[in-house]
mmCIF file of C-alpha atoms in Angstrom:
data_model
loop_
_atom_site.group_PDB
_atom_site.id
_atom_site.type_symbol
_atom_site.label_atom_id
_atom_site.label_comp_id
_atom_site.label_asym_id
_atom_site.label_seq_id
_atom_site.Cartn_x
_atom_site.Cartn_y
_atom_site.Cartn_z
ATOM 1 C CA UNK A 1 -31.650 -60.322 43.889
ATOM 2 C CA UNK A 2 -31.102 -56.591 45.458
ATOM 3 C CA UNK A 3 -27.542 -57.658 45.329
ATOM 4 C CA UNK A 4 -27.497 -58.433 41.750
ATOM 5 C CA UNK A 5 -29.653 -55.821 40.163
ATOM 6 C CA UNK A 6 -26.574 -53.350 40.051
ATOM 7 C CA UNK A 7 -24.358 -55.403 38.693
ATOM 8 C CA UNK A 8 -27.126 -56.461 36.075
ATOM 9 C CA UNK A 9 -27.768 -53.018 35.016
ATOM 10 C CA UNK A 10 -24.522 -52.127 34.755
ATOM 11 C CA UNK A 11 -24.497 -54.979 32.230
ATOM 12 C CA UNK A 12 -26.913 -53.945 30.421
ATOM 13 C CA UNK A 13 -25.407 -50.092 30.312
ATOM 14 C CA UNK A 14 -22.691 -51.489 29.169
ATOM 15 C CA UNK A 15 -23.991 -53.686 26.160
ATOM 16 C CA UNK A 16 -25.670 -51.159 25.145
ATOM 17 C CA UNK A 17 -23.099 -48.430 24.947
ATOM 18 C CA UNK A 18 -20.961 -51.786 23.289
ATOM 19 C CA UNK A 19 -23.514 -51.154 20.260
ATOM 20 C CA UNK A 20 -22.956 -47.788 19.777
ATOM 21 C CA UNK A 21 -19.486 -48.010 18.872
ATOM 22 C CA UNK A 22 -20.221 -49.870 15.659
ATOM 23 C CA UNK A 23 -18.123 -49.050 12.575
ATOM 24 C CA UNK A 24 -19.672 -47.472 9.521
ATOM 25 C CA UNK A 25 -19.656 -49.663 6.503
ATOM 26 C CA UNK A 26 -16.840 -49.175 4.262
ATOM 27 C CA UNK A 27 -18.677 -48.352 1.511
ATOM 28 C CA UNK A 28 -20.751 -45.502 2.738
ATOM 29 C CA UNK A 29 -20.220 -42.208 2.364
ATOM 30 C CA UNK A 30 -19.181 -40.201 5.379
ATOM 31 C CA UNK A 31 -22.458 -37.574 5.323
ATOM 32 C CA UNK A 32 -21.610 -36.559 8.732
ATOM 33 C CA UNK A 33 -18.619 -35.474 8.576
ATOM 34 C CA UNK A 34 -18.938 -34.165 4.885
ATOM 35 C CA UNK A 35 -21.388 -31.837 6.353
ATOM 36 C CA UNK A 36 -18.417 -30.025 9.114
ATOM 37 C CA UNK A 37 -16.664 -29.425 6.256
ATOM 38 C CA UNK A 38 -16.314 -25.251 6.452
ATOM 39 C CA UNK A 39 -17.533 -23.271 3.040
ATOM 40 C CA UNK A 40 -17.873 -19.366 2.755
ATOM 41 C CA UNK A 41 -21.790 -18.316 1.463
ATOM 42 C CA UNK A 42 -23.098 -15.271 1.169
ATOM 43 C CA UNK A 43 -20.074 -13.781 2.648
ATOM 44 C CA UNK A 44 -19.576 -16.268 6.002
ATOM 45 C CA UNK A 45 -18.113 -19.051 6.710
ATOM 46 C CA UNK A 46 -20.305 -22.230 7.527
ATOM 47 C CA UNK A 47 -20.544 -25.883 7.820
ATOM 48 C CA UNK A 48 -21.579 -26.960 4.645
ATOM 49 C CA UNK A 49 -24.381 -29.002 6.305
ATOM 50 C CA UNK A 50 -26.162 -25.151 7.125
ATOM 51 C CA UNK A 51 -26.030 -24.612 3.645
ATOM 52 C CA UNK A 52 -27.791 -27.717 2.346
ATOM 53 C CA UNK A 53 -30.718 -27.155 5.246
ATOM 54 C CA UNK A 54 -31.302 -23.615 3.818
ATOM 55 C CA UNK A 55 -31.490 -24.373 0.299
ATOM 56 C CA UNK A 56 -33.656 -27.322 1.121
ATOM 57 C CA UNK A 57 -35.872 -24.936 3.219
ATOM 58 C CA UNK A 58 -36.067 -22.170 0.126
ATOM 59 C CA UNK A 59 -36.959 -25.215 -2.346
ATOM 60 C CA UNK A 60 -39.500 -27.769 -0.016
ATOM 61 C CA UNK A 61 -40.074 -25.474 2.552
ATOM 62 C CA UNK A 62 -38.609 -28.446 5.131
ATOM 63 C CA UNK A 63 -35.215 -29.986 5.950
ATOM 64 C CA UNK A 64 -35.429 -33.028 4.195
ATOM 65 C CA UNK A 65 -36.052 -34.586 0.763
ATOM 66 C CA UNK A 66 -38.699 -36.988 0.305
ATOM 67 C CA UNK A 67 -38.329 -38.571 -2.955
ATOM 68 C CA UNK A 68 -40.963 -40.146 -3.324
ATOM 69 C CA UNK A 69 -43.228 -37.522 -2.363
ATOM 70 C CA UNK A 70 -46.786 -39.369 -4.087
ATOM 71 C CA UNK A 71 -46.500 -42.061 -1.039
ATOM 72 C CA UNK A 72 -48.104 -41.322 2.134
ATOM 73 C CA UNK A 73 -46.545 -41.609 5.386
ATOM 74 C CA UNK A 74 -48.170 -45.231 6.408
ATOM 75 C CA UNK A 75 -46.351 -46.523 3.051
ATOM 76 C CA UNK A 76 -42.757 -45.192 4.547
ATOM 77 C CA UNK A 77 -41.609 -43.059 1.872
ATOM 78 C CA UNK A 78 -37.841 -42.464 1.232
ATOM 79 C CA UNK A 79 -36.658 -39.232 2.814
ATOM 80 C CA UNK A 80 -32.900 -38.536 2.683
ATOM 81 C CA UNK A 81 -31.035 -35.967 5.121
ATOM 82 C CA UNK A 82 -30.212 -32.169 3.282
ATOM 83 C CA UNK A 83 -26.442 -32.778 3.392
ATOM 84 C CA UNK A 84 -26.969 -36.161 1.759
ATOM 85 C CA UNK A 85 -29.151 -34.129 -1.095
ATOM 86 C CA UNK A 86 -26.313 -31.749 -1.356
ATOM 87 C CA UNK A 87 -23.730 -34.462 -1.920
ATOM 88 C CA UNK A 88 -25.704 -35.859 -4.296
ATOM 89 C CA UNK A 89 -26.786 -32.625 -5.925
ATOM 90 C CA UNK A 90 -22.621 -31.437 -6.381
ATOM 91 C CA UNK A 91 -21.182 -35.209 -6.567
ATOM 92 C CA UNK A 92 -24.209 -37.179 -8.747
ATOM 93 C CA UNK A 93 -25.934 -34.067 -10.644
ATOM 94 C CA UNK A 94 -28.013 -36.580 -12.881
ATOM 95 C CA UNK A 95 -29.210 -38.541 -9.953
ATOM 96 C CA UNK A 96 -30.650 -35.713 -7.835
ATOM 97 C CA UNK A 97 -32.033 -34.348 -11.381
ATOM 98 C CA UNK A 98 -34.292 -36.714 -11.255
ATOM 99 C CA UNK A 99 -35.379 -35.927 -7.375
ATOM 100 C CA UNK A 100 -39.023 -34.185 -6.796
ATOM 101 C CA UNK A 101 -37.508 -31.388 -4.660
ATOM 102 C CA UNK A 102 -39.012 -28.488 -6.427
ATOM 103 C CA UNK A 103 -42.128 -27.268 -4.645
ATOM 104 C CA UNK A 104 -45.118 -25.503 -6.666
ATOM 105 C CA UNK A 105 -48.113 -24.549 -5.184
ATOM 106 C CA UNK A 106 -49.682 -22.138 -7.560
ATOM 107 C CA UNK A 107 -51.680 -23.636 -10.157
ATOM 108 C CA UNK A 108 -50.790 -21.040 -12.874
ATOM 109 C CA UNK A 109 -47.454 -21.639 -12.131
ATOM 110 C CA UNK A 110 -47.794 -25.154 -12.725
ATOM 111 C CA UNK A 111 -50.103 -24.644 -16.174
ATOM 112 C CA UNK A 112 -47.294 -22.765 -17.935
ATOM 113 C CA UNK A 113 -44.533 -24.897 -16.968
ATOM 114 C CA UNK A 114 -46.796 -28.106 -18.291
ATOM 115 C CA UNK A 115 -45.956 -29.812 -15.151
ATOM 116 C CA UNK A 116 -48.090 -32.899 -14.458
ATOM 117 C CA UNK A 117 -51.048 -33.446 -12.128
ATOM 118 C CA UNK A 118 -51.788 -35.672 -9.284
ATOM 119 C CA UNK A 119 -51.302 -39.310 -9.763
ATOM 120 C CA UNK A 120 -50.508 -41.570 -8.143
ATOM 121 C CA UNK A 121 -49.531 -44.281 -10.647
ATOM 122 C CA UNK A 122 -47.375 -41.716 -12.484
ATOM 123 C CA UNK A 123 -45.576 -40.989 -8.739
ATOM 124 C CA UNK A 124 -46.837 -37.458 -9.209
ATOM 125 C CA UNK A 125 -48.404 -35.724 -5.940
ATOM 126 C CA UNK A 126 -49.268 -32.847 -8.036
ATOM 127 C CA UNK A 127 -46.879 -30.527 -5.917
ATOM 128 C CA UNK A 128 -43.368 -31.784 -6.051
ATOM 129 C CA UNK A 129 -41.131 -31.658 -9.553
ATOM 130 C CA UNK A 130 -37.722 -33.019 -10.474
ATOM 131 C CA UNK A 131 -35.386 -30.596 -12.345
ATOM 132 C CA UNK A 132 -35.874 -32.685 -15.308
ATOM 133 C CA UNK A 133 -39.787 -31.964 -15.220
ATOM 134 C CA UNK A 134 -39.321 -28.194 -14.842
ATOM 135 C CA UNK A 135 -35.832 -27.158 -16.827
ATOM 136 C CA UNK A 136 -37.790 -27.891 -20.278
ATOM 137 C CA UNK A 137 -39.904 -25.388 -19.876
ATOM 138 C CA UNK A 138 -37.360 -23.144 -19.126
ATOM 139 C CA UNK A 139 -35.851 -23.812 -21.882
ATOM 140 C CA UNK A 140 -38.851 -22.963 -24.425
ATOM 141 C CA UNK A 141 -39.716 -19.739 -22.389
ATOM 142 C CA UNK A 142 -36.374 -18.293 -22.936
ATOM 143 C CA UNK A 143 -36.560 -18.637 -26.862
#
């Protein structure tokens, strides 16, 4: 067995880097490598995946998106990478539109821009808003 146990590990080192070198699926969209892509922001150049974390900071105050923000973490709620929000946001404008990824915290705030309350059945957590909840609004306080 001593004698073995090298040559079985090695095995399993093996398999296991084997998995690893899976291909994508076709039909995915490269995220990864979308992100390296180089823009110029606020006067410097940067991968555009640096971008999408710091806008996502100044809206959520975190990293990622959780759409569905009204779930708790025991019912696994669907949080997306910042570069894949980005993408979304420049490729699929009425998609992310509809993502909660506005954070508002002060209640005034939230009284004169009619957003909704907390509930649950709605898929409001009383914190989180879409564009779409917020922009009309906007829209009347600018008449």
């Amino acid at each position: 067995m001593k004698k073995r146990l090298p040559l079985i590990l090695t095995g399993v080192m093996a398999a296991w880097f084997l998995c690893t070198l899976r291909a994508p699926k076709e039909n995915d969209f490269a995220y990864a490598e979308f992100g390296g892509l180089p823009i110029v922001f606020n006067g410097r150049v940067q991968p555009i995946d640096s971008l999408a974390r710091n806008s996502l900071l100044q809206l959520r105050e975190k990293q990622t998106a959780n759409l569905e923000p009204w779930k708790g973490w025991n019912e696994r709620p669907k949080i997306i990478p910042a570069i894949e929000w980005l993408a979304n946001v420049m490729m699929k404008p009425d998609a992310a539109d509809e993502w909660p990824v506005f954070r508002v915290d002060h209640p005034e705030l939230i009284a004169l821009l009619k957003l909704p309350e907390k509930d649950k059945q709605n898929r409001q957590d009383g914190k989180h808003y879409s564009w779409n909840q917020i922009q009309p609004s906007l829209e009347a306080m600018d008449r």
